[in-house]
Coordinates of C-alpha atoms and ligand atoms in Angstrom, one line a residue:
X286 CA 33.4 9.4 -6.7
X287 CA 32.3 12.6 -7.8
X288 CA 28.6 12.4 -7.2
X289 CA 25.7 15.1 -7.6
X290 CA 24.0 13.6 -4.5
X291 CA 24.7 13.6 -1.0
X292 CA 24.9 10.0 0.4
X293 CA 24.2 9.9 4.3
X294 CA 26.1 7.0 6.0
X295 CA 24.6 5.4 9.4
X296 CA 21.0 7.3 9.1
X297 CA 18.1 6.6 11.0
X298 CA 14.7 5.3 9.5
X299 CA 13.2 5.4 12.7
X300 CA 11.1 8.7 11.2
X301 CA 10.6 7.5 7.7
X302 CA 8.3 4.4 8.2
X303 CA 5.0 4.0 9.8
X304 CA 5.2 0.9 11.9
X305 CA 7.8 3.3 13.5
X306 CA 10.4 0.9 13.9
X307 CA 14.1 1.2 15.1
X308 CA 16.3 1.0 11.5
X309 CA 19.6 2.1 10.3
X310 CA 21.0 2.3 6.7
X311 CA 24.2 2.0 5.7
X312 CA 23.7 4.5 2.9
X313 CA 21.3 7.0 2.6
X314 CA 20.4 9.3 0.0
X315 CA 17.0 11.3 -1.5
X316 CA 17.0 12.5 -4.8
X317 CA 14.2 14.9 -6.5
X318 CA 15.3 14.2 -9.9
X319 CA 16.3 11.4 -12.0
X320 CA 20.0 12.5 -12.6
X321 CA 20.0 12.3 -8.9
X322 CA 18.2 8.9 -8.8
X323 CA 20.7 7.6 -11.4
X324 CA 23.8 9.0 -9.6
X325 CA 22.6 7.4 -6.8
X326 CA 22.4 4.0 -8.4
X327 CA 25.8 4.1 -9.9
X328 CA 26.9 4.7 -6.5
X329 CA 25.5 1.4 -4.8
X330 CA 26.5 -0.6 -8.6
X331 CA 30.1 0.7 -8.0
X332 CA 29.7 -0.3 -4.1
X333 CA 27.7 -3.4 -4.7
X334 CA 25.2 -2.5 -2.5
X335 CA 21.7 -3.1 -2.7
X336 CA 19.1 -0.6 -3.3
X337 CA 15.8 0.0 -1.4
X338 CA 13.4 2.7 -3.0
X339 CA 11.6 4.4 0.0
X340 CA 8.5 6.2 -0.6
X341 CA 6.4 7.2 2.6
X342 CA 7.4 4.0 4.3
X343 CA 3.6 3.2 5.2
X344 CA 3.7 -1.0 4.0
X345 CA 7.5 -2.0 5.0
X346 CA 8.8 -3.9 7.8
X347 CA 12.1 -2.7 8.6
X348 CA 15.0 -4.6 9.6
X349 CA 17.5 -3.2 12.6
X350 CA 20.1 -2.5 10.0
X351 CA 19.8 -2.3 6.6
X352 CA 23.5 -3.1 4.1
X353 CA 21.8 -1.1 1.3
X354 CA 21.3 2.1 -0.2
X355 CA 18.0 3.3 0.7
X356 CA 16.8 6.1 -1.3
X357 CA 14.1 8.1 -0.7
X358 CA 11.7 8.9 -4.2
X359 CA 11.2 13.0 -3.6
X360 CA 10.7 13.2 -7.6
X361 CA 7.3 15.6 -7.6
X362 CA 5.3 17.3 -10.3
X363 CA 1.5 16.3 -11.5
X364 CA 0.0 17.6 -15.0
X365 CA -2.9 17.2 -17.0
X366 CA -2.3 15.9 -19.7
X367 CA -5.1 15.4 -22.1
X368 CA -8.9 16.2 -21.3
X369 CA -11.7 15.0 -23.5
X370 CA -15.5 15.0 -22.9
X371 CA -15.3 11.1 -21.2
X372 CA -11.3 11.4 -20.0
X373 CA -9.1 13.2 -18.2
X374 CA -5.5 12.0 -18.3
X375 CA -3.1 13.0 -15.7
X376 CA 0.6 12.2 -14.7
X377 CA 2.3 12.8 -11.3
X378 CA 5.8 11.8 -10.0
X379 CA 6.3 8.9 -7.7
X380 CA 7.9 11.0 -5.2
X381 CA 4.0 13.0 -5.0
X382 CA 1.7 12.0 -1.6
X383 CA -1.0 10.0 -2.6
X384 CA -3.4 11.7 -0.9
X385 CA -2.4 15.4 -2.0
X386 CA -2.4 14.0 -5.5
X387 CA -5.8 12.7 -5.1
X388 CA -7.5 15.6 -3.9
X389 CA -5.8 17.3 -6.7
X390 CA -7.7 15.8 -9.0
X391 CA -10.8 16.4 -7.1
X392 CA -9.9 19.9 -7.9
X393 CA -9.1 19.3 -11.4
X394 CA -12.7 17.8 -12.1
X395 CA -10.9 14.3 -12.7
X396 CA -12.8 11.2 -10.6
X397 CA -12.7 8.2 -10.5
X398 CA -9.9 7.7 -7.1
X399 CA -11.7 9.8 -4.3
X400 CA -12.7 6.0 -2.9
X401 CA -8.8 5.8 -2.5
X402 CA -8.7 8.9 -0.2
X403 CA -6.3 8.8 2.7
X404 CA -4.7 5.7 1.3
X405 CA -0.9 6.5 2.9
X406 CA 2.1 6.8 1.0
X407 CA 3.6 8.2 -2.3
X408 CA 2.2 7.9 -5.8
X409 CA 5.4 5.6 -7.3
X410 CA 4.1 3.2 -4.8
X411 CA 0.8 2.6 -5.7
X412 CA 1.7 0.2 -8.2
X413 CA 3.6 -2.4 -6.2
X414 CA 0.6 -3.5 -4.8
X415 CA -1.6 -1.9 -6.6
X416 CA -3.0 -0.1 -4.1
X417 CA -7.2 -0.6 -3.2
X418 CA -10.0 0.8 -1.2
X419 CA -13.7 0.8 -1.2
X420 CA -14.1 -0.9 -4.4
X421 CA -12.3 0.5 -6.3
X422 CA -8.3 -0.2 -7.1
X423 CA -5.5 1.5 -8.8
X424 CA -5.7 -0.6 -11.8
X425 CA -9.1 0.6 -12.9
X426 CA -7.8 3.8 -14.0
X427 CA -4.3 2.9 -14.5
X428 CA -3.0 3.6 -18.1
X429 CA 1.4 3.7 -17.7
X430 CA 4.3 4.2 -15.6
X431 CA 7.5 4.9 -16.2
X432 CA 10.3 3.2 -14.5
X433 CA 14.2 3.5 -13.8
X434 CA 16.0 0.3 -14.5
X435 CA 18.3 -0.1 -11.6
X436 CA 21.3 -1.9 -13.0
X437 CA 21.6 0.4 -16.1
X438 CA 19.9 3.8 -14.9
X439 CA 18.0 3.0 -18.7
X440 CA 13.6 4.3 -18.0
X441 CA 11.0 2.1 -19.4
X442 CA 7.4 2.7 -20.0
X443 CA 5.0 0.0 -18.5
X444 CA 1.5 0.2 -20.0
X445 CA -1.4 -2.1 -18.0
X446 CA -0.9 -5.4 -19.1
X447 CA 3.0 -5.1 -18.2
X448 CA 2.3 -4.5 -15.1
X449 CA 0.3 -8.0 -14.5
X450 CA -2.0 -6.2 -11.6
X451 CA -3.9 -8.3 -9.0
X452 CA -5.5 -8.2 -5.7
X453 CA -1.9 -6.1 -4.4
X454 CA -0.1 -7.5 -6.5
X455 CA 2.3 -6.4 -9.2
X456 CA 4.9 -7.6 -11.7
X457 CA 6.7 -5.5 -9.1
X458 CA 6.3 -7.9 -6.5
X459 CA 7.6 -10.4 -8.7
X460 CA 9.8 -11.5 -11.7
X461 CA 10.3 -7.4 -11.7
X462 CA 11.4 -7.0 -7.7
X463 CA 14.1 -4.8 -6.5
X464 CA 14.7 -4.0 -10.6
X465 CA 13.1 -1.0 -11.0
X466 CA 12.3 2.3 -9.7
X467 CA 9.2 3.7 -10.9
X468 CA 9.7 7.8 -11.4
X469 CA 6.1 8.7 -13.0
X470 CA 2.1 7.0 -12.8
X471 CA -0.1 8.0 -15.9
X472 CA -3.6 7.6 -15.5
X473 CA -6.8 8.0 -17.2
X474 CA -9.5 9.5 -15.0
X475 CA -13.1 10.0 -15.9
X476 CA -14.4 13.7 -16.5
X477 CA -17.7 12.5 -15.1
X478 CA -18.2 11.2 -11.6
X479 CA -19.7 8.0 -11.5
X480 CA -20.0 7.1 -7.7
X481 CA -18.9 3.9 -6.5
X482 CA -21.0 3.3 -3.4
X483 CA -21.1 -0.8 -3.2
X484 CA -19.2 -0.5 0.0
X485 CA -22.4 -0.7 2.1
X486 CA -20.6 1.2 4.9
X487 CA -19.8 3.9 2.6
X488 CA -23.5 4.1 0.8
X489 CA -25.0 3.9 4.5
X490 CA -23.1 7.0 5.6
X491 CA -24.1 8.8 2.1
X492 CA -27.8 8.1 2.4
X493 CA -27.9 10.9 4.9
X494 CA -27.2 13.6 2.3
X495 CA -28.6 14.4 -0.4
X496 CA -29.0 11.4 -2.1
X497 CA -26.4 13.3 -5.2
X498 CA -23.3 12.7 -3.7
X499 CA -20.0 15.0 -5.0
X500 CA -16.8 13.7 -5.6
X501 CA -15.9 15.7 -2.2
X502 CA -18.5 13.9 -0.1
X503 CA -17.3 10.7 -1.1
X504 CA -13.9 11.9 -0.3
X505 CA -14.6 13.1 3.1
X506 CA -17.1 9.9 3.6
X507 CA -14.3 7.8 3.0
X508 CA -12.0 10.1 5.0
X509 CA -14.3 9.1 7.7
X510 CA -14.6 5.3 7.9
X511 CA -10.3 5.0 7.4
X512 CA -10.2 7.6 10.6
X513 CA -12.7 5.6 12.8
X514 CA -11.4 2.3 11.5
X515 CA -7.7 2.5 10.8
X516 CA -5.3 3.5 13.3
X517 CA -3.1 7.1 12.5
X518 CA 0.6 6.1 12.1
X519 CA 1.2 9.4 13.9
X520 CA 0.1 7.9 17.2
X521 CA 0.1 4.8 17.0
X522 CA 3.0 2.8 14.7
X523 CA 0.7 0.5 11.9
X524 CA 1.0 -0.2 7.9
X525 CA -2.4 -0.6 7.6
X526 CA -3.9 -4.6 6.7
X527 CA -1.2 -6.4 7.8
X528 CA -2.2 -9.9 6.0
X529 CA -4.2 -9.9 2.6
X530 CA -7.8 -11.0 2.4
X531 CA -6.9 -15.2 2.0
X532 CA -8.6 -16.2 -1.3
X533 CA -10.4 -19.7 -1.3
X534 CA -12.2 -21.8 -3.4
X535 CA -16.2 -22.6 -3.7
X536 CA -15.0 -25.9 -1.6
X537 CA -13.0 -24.4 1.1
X538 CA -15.7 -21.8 2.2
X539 CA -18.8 -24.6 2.1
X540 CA -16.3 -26.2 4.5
X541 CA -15.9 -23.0 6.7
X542 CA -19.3 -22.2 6.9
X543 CA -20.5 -25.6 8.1
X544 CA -18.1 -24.7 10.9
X545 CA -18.3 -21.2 11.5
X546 CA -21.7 -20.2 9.6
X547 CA -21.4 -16.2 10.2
X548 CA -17.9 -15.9 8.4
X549 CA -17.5 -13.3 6.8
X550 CA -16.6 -13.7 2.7
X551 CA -17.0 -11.7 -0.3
X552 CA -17.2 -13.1 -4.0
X553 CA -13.5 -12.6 -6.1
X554 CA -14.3 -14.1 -9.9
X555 CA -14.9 -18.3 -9.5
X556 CA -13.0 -17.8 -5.6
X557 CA -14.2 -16.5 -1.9
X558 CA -12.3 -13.8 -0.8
X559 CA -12.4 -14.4 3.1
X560 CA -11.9 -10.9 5.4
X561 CA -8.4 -11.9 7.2
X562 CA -9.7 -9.5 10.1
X563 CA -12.6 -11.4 10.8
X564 CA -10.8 -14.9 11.4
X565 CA -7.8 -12.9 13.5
X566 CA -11.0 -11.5 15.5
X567 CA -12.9 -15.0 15.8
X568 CA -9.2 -16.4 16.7
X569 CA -9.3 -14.2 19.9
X570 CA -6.7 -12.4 18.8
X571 CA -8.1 -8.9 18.6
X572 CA -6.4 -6.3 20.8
X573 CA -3.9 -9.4 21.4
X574 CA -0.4 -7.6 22.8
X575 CA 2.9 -9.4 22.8
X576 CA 6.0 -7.4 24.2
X577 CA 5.4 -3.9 22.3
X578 CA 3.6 -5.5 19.2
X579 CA -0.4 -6.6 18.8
X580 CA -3.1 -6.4 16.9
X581 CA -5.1 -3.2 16.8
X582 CA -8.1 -3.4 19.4
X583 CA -10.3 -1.9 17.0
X584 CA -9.3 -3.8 13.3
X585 CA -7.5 -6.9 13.9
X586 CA -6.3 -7.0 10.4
X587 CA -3.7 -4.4 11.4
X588 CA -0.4 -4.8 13.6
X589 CA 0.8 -2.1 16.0
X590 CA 3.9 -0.9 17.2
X591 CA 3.3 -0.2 20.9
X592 CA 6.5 1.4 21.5
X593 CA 9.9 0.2 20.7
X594 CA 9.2 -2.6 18.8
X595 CA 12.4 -4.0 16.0
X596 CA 10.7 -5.4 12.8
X597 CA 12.2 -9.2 14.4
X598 CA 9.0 -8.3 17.2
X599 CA 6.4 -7.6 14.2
X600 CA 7.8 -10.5 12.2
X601 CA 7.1 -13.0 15.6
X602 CA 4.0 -11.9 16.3
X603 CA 2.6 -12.1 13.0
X604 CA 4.3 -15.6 12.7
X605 CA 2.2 -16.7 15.8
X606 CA -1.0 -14.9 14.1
X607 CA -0.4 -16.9 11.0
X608 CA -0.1 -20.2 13.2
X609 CA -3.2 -19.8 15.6
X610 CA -5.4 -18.6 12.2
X611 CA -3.9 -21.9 10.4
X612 CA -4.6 -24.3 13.2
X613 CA -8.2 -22.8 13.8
X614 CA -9.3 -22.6 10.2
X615 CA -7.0 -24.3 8.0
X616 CA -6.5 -21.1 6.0
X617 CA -2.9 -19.3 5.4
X618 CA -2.4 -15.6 5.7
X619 CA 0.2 -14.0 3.4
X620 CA 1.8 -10.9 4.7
X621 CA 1.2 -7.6 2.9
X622 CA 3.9 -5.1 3.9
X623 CA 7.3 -5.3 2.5
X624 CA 9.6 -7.3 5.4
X625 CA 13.5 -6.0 4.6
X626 CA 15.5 -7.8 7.1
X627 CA 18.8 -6.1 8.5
Ligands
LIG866 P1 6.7 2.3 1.0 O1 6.2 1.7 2.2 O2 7.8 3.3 1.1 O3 7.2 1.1 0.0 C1 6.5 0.0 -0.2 C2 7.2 -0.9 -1.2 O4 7.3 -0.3 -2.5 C3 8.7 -1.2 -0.8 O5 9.0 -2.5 -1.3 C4 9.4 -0.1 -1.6 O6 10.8 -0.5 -1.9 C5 8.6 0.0 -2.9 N1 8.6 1.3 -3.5 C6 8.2 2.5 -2.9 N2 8.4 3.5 -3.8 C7 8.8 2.9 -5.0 C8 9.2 3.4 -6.3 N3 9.0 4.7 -6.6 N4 9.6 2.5 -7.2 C9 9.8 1.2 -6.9 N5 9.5 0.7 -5.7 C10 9.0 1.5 -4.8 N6 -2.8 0.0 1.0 C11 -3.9 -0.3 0.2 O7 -3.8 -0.8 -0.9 N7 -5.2 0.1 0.6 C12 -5.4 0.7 1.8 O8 -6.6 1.0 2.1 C13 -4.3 1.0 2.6 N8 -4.5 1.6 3.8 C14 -3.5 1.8 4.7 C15 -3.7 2.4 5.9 C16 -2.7 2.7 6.7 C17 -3.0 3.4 8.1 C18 -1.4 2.4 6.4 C19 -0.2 2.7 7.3 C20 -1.1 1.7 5.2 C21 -2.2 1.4 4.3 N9 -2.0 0.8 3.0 C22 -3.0 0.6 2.2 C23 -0.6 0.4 2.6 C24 0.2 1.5 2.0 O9 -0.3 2.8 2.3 C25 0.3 1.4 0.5 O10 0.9 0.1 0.1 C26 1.1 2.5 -0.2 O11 1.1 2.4 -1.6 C27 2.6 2.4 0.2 O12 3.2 3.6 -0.2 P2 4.6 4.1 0.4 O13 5.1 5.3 -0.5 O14 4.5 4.4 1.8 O15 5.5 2.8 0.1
LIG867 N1 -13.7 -7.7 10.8 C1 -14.0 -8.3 12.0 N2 -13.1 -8.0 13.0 C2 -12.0 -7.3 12.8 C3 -11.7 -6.7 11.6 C4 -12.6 -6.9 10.5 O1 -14.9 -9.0 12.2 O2 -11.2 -7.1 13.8 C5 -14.7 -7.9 9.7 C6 -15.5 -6.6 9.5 O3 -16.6 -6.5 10.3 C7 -15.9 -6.7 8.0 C8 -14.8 -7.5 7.4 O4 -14.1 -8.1 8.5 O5 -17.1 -7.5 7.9 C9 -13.9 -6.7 6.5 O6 -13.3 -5.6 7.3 P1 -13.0 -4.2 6.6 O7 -14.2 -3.7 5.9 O8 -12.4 -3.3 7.7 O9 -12.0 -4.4 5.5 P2 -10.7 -5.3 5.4 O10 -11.0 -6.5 4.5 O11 -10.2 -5.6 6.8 C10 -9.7 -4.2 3.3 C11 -8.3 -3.8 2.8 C12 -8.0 -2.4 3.3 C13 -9.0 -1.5 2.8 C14 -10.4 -1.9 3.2 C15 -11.5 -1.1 2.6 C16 -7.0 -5.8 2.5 C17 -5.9 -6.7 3.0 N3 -7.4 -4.8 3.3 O12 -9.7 -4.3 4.7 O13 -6.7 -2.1 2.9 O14 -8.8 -0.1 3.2 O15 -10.7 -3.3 2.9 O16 -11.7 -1.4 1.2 O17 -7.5 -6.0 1.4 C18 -4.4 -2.2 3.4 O18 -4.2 -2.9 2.4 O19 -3.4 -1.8 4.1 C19 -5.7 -1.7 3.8 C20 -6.0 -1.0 4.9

């Protein structure tokens, strides 16, 4: 075939996720437009292979090889679109790092995601799991995306209510998995910052300034609890919470807390939201190591890759942390990351 792109058989992913495991795809390609993306599709349609969009690889558990056409989303540009005296509406390509793109609108006097600083990854993969931090989540300021339909190369626009958003979750991550690939996030910001400080830790480290914080200090603040807190996937292979926050009823937690009266649990609507790190912790699982995989000594909600760990290793040990957290507490842990077996 006759392709604009350049597919790469046999290439390693060993660089291009954060857990920093040992994966080979079949196929590889990245495109930085969407004649590229759709070329790219036609190519695994015509070879029936299976596609797997690849952002900055920061929530995936990667098989040892993957049958599939991975392709890597390097489709960038950001604009302001419309600015009015409450709103600021911008649009960036997935392929954009989150990060960059929220500091960017720092710059641009557009607020509203500096709590969602330093969050890894790309901005076409916010939406899977509709990314969250500090209070605040995607979905708050989320207005469209636009998305590639894989089978027929045809782009769709998703406004909010498409997009069935929940604690990371997504229509994405379900009746819509593996269908599309999302090229563009719209957003509406606000042209005022209203500071979102209900994160104690975050409002305890801003009560030493001035008492006004910028957009900027509540940037950097946040900047600063994710470096202490979270390990950096350049030293030390992680994809950040490894299990979500289990959500229980009124019932289950009365029933915890005769048990174990200092768990820890926030409110979520009519349900408990239980932290997941806190029961791996009161497990005795923290700083646990098995072979080259264990929980980080300082977070236990997050998995490490010691060293030349295959995504079978991370899959086993968090199989035995969902086992020991059942059988001490009666409460399941669902996995966040993305596991694509080889
Ligand atoms: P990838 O890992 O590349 O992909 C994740 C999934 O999305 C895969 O299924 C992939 O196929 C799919 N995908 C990627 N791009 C596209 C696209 N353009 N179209 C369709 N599907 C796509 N998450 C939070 O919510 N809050 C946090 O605070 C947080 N902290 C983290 C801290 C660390 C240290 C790490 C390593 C991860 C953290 N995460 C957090 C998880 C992760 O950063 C987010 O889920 C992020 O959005 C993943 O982006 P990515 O580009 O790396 O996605
Ligand atoms: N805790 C322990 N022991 C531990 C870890 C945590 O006791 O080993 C306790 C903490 O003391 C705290 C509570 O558990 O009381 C919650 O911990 P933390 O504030 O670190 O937040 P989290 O619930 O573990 C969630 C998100 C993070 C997000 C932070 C900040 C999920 C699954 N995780 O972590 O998101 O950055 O809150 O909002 O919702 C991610 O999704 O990858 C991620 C890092």
């Amino acid at each position: 075939m006759n392709s604009p792109i350049n597919i790469i058989q046999n290439h390693s992913l060993k660089q291009l996720n954060t857990l920093g495991l040992s994966s080979i795809a079949s196929h590889y390609a990245e495109v930085g437009s969407e004649v590229e993306l759709r070329a790219a599709l036609a190519f695994a349609r015509q070879r029936q292979l299976p596609v797997i969009p690849l952002g900055g690889g920061s929530n995936v558990v990667l098989g040892e090889l993957l049958e599939a056409l991975v392709v890597r989303i390097n489709l960038l540009g950001r604009a302001i679109l419309q600015r009015t005296e409450n709103a600021v509406s911008v649009r960036a390509a997935a392929g954009e790092n989150w990060h960059e793109f929220v500091l960017w609108t720092l710059a641009n006097h557009a607020y509203g995601l500096e709590n969602l600083s330093l969050i890894p990854g790309t901005v076409g993969a916010a939406p899977i799991q509709n990314i969250g931090a500090y209070g605040v989540e995607l979905r708050d300021y989320f207005v469209a995306l636009d998305a590639m339909h894989i089978e027929s190369g045809e782009i769709s626009r998703f406004d909010g209510p498409s997009c069935c958003f929940g604690y990371r979750d997504s229509v994405f991550k379900g009746v819509w998995q593996d269908q599309y690939i999302i090229t563009a996030v719209t957003l509406s910001l606000d042209a005022q910052l209203k500071p979102k400080l209900d994160y104690g830790q975050l409002k305890a480290m801003l009560a030493h300034g001035t008492g006004n914080p910028q957009a900027l200090d509540i940037s950097q603040a946040v900047c600063e609890i994710r470096r202490e807190k979270l390990p950096d996937p350049q030293k030390i292979g992680n994809a950040g919470s490894f299990f979500k926050n289990p959500v229980v009823s009124v019932g289950t937690l009365s029933r915890l807390k005769k048990e174990f009266p200092d768990i820890v649990a926030y409110p979520a609507g009519t349900m408990w939201k239980l932290a997941a790190g806190w029961l791996i912790d009161r497990a005795g699982l923290r700083g646990r190591q098995q072979g080259s995989v264990g929980t980080y000594q300082k977070q236990a909600l997050v998995l490490v890759n010691h060293g030349g760990a295959t995504g079978q290793d991370v899959l086993d040990f968090a199989s035995m942390v969902q086992r020991t957290v059942d059988e001490k507490f009666g409460v399941q842990l669902e996995c966040e990351p993305r596991f694509y077996p080889g």
